[in-house]
Short mmCIF file of C-alpha atoms and ligand atoms in Angstrom, two decimals:
data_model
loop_
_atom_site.label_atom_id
_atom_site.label_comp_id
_atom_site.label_asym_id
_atom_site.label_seq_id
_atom_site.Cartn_x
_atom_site.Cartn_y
_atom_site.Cartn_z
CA UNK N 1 11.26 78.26 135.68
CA UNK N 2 12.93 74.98 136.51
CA UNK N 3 13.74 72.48 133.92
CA UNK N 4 11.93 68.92 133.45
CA UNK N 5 14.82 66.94 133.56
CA UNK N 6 15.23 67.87 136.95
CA UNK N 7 12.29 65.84 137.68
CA UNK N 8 13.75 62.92 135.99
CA UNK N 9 14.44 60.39 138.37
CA UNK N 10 17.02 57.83 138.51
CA UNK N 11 15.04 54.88 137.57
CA UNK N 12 13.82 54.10 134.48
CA UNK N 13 10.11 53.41 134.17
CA UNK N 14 9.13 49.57 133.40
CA UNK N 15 6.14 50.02 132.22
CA UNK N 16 4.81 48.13 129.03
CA UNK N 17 6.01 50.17 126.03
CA UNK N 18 2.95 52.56 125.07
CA UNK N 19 1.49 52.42 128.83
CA UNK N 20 -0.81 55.76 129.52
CA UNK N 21 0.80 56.08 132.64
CA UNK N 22 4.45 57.51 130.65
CA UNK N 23 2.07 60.91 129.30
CA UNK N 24 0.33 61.13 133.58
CA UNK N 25 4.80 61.32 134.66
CA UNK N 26 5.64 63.55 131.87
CA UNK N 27 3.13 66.01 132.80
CA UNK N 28 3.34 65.86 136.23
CA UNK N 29 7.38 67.10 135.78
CA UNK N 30 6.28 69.33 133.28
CA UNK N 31 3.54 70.46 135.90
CA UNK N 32 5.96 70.98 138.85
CA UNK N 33 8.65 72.29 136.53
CA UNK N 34 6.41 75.13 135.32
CA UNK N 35 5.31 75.77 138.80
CA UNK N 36 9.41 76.06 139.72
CA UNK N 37 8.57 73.91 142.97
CA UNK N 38 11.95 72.43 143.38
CA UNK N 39 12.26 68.35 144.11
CA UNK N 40 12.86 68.72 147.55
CA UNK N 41 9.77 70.62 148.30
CA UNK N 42 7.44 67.81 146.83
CA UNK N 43 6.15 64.53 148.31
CA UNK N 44 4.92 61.77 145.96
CA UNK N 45 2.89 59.29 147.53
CA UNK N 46 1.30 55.98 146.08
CA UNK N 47 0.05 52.37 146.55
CA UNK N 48 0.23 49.48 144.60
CA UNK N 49 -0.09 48.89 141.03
CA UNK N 50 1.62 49.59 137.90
CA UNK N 51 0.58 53.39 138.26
CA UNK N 52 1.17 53.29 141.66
CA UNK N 53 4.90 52.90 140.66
CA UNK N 54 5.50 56.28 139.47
CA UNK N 55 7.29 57.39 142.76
CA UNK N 56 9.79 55.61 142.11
CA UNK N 57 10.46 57.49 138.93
CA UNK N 58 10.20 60.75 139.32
CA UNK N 59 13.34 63.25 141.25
CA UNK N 60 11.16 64.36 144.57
CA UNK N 61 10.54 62.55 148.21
CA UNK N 62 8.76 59.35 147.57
CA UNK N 63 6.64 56.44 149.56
CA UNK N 64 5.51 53.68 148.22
CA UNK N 65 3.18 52.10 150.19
CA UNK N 66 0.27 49.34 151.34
CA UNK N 67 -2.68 49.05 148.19
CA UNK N 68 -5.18 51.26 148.62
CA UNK N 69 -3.58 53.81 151.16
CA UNK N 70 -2.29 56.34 149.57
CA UNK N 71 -4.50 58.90 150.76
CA UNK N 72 -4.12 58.50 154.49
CA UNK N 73 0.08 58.55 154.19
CA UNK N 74 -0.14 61.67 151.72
CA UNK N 75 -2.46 63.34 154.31
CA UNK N 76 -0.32 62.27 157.50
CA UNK N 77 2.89 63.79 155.69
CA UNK N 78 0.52 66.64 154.73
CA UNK N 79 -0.35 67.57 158.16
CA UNK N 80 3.00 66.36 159.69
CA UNK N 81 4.60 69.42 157.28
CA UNK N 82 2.15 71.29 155.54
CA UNK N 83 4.63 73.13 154.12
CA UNK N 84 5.36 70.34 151.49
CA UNK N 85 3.79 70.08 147.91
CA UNK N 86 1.92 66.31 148.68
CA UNK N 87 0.81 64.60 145.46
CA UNK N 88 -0.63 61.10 145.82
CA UNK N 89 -0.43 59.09 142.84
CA UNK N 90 -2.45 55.58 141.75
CA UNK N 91 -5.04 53.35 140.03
CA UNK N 92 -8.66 53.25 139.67
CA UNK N 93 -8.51 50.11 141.41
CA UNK N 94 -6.09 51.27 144.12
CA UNK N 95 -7.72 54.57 144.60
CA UNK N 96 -11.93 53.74 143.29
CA UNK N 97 -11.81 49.85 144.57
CA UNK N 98 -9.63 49.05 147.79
CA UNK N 99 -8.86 52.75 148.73
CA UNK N 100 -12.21 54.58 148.05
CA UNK N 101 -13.53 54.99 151.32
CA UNK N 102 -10.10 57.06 152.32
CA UNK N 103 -11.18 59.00 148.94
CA UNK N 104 -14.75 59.65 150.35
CA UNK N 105 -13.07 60.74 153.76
CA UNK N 106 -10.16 63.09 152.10
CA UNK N 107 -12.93 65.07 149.32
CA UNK N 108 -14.55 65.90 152.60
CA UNK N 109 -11.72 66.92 154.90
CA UNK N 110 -10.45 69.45 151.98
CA UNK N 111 -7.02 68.30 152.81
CA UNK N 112 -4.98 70.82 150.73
CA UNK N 113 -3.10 68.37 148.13
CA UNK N 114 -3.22 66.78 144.58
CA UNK N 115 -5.07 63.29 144.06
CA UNK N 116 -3.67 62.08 140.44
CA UNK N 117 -5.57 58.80 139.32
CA UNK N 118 -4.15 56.55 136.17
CA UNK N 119 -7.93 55.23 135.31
CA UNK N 120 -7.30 52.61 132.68
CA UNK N 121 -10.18 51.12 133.88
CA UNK N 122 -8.50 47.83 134.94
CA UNK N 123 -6.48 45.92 137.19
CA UNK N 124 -3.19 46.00 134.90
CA UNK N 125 -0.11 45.05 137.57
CA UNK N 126 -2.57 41.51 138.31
CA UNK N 127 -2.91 41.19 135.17
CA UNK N 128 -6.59 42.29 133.43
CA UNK N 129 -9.13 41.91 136.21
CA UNK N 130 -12.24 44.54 136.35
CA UNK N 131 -12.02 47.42 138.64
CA UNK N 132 -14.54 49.49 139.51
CA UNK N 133 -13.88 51.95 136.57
CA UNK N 134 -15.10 48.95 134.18
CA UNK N 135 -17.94 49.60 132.13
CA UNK N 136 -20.94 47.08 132.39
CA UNK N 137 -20.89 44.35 130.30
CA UNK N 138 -17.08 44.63 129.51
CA UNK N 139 -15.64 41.11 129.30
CA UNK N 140 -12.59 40.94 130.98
CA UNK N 141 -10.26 37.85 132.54
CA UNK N 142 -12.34 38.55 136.38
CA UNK N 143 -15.80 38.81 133.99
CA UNK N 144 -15.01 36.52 131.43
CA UNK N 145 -19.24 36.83 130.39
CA UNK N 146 -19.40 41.07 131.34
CA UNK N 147 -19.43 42.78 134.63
CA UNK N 148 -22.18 43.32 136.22
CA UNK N 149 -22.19 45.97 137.83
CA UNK N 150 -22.24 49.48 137.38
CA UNK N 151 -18.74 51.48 137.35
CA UNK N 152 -18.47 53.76 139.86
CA UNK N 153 -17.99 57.54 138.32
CA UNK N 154 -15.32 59.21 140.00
CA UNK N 155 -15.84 62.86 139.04
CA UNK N 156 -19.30 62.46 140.15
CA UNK N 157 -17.93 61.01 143.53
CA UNK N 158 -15.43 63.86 144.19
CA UNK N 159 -18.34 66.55 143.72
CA UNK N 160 -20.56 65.08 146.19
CA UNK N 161 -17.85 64.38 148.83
CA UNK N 162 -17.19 67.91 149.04
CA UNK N 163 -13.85 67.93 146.47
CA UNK N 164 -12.71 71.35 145.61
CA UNK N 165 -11.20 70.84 142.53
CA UNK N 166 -12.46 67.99 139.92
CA UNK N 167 -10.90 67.81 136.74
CA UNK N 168 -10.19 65.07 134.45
CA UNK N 169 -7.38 64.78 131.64
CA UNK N 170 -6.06 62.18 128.75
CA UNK N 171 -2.64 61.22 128.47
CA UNK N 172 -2.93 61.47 124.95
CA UNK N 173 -2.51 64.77 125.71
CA UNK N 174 0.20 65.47 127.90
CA UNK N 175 -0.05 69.58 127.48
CA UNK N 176 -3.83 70.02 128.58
CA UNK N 177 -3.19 67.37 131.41
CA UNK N 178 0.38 69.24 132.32
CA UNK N 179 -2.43 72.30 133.01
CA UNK N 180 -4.62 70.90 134.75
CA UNK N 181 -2.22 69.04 137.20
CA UNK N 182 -0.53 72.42 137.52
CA UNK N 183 -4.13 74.15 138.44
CA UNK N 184 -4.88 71.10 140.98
CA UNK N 185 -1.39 71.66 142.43
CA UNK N 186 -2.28 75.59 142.75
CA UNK N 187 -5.35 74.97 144.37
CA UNK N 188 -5.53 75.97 147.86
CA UNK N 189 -7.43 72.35 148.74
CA UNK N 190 -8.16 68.66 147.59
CA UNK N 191 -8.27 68.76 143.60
CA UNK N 192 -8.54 65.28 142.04
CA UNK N 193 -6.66 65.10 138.47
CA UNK N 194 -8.62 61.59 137.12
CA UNK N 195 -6.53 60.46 133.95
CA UNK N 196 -7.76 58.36 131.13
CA UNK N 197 -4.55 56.14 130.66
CA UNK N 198 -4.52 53.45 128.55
CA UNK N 199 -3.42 50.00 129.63
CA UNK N 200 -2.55 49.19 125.91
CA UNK N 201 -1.70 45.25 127.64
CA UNK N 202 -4.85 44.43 129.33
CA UNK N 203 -7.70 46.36 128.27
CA UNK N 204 -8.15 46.14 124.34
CA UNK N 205 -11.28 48.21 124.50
CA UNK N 206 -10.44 51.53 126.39
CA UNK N 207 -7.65 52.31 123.79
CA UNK N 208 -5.82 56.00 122.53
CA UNK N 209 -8.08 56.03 119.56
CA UNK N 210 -10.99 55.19 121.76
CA UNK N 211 -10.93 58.14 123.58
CA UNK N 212 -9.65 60.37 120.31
CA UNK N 213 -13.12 59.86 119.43
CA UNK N 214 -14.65 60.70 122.15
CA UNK N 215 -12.82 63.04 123.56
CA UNK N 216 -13.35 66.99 123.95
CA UNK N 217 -12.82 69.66 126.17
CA UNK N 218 -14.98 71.77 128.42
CA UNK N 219 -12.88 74.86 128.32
CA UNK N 220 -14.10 74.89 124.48
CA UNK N 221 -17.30 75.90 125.61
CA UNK N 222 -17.08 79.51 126.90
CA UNK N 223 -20.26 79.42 128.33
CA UNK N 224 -18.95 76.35 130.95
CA UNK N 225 -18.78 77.68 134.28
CA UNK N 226 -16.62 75.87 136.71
CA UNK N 227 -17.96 77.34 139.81
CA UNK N 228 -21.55 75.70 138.91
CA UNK N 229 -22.43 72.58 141.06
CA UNK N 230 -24.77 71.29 139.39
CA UNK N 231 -23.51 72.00 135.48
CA UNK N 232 -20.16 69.93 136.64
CA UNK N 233 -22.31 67.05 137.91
CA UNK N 234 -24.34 67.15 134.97
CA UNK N 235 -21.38 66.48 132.50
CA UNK N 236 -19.80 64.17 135.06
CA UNK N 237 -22.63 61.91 133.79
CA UNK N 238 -21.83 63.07 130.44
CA UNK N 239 -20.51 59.42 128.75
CA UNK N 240 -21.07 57.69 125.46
CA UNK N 241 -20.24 59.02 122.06
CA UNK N 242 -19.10 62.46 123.49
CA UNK N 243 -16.99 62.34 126.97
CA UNK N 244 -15.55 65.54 128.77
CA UNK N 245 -12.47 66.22 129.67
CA UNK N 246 -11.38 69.65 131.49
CA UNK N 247 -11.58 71.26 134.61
CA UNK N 248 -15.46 70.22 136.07
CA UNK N 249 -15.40 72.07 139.22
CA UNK N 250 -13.39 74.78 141.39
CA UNK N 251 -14.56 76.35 144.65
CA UNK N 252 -12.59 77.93 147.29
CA UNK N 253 -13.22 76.45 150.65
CA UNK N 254 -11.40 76.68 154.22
CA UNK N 255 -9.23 73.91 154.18
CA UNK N 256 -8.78 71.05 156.72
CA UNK N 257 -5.10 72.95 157.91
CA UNK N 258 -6.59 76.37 158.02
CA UNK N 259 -9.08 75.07 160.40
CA UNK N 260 -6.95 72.54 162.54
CA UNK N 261 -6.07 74.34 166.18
CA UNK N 262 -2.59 72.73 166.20
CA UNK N 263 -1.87 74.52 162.68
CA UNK N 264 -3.31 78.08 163.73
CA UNK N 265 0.10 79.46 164.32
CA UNK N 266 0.97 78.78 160.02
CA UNK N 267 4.46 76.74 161.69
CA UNK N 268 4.21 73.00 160.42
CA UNK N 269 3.63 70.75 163.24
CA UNK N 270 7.39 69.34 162.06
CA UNK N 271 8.52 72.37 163.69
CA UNK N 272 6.88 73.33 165.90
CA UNK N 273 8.47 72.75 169.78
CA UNK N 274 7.35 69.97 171.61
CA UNK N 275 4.97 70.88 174.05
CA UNK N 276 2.99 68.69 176.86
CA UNK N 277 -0.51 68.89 176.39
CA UNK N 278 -2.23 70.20 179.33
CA UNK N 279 -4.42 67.06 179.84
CA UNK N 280 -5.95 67.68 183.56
CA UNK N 281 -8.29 70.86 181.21
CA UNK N 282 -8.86 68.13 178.91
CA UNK N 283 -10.14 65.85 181.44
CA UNK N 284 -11.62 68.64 183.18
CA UNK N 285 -13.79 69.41 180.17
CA UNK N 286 -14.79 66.12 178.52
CA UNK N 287 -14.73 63.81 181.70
C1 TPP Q 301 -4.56 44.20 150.08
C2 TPP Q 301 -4.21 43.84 148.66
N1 TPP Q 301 -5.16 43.32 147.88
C3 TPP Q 301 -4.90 43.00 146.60
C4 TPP Q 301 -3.64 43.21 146.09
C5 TPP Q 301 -3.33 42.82 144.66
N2 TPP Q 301 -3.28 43.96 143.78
C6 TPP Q 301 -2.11 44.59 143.53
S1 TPP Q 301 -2.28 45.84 142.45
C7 TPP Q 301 -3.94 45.54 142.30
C8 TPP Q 301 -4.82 46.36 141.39
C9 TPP Q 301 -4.08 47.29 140.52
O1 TPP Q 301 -4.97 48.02 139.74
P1 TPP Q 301 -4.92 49.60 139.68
O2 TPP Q 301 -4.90 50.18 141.04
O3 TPP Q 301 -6.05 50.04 138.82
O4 TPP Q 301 -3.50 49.91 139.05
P2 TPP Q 301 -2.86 49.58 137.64
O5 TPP Q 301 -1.99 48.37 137.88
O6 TPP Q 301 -3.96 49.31 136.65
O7 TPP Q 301 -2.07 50.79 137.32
C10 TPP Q 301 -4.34 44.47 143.09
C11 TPP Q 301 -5.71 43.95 143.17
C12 TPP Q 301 -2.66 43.78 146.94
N3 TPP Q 301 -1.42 44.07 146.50
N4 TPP Q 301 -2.98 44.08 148.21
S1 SF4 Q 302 0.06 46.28 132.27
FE1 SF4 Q 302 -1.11 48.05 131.52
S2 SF4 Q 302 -1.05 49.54 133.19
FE2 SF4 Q 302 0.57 48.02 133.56
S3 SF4 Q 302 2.42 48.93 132.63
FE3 SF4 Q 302 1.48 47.57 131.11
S4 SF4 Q 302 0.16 48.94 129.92
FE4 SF4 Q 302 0.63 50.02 131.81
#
């Protein structure tokens, strides 16, 4: 088994003392560490936002990218080498707000590769704005009298766009969510890690002791079956004085590679020769 502190990158992260987003990069190294894939074999990919920094501080291949686009980089690199370990990395309002329509497209593709979302349910790098996380009626600098609308549920989205592996984790506990990033990462498919991390700067109702309370986990219930649609999307709904945390769903499906012609042969398209496509049979056929 590698070690963490090969993971460690070379920057130090600048996020506010106590940010949720320190427990999401501790498990992730502790995650790739256990699963002795070495730095060179992983790609981290996020947008923009405080969370969205954590490229930058962790020892693997990195890009950094536009708000909101994480998803279609992670899955170019993805199909460009499939070979690679691709993990994209954000916020709810990077990956639920700007970005969620390349979220819809991805659960549905099966794209095999890790979605990790920091959900503090806020904009935190602008400062305190709602996102679409943000409970109704939460007063916040965009909503100074309550939002308005309803926040979007993101385990609930995953499962109906075709996801194959829906969990959710706290960074208040780094060792449960270092297991179920490693079981996303295993997954032969899209898995979607959403995290509960606290912005302890911005949002002052969302906090560590918040979700103590509320917290517990599905695996405590031996009669939860994660291969049963319609239980997970039951307890995604699941929210109020008792919230879930735990693995929700797991299915094995063919993924978007094992079904793409120009991956067939198993070679990544990075090495495979270059070829001219024999375009007068394409014309032939479609014209
Ligand atoms: C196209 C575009 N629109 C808006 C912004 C401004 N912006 C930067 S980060 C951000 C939201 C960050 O929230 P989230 O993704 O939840 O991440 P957090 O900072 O909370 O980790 C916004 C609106 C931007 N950079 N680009
Ligand atoms: S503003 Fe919030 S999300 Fe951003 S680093 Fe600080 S605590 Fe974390």
């Amino acid at each position: 088994m590698a070690q963490v502190k090969e993971y460690i990158g070379k920057i130090k992260p600048d996020w506010c003392p106590g940010c949720g987003d320190f427990g999401v990069l501790n498990s992730l190294q502790r995650a790739l560490a256990e699963l002795d894939i070495a730095p060179h074999n992983v790609l981290v990919v996020s947008g923009i936002g405080c969370s969205s920094n954590l490229p930058g501080f962790i020892h693997s291949y990195g890009f950094h990218g536009l708000h909101g686009r994480s998803l279609p980089v992670a899955s170019g690199a993805k199909l460009g080498n499939h070979a690679l370990t691709v993990i994209a990395t954000g916020g709810d309002g990077d990956g639920y707000g700007i970005g969620v329509g390349h979220f819809v497209h991805t659960c549905r593709r099966n794209i095999d590769m890790t979605y990790i979302v920091m959900d503090n349910q806020i904009y935190g790098l602008t400062t305190g704005q709602a996102s679409p996380t943000t409970e109704k009626d939460v007063r916040t600098k965009s909503t100074p009298e309550g939002t308005i609308e309803l926040a979007l549920n993101p385990v609930a989205l995953a499962l109906s766009c075709g996801a194959t592996y829906v969990a959710r984790g706290f960074s208040g506990d780094n060792l449960h969510l270092a297991q179920l990033m490693k079981g996303a990462i295993e997954h032969k498919g899209f898995a979607l890690v959403d995290v509960f991390s606290p912005c302890v700067t911005y949002n002052k109702r969302n906090t560590y002791p918040w979700f103590r309370e509320r917290v517990y986990k599905l695996e405590d219930d031996q009669q939860y079956d994660p291969a049963d649609f319609r239980l997970a999307m039951e307890k995604a709904f699941e929210w109020g004085a008792r919230i879930p945390i735990g693995l929700f769903y797991k299915v094995e499906r063919p993924t978007y590679e094992d079904e793409e012609p120009a991956l067939r042969s198993g070679i990544p398209l990075a090495k495979q020769p270059l070829e001219r496509a024999d375009l007068a049979a394409l014309m032939e056929d479609f014209i």
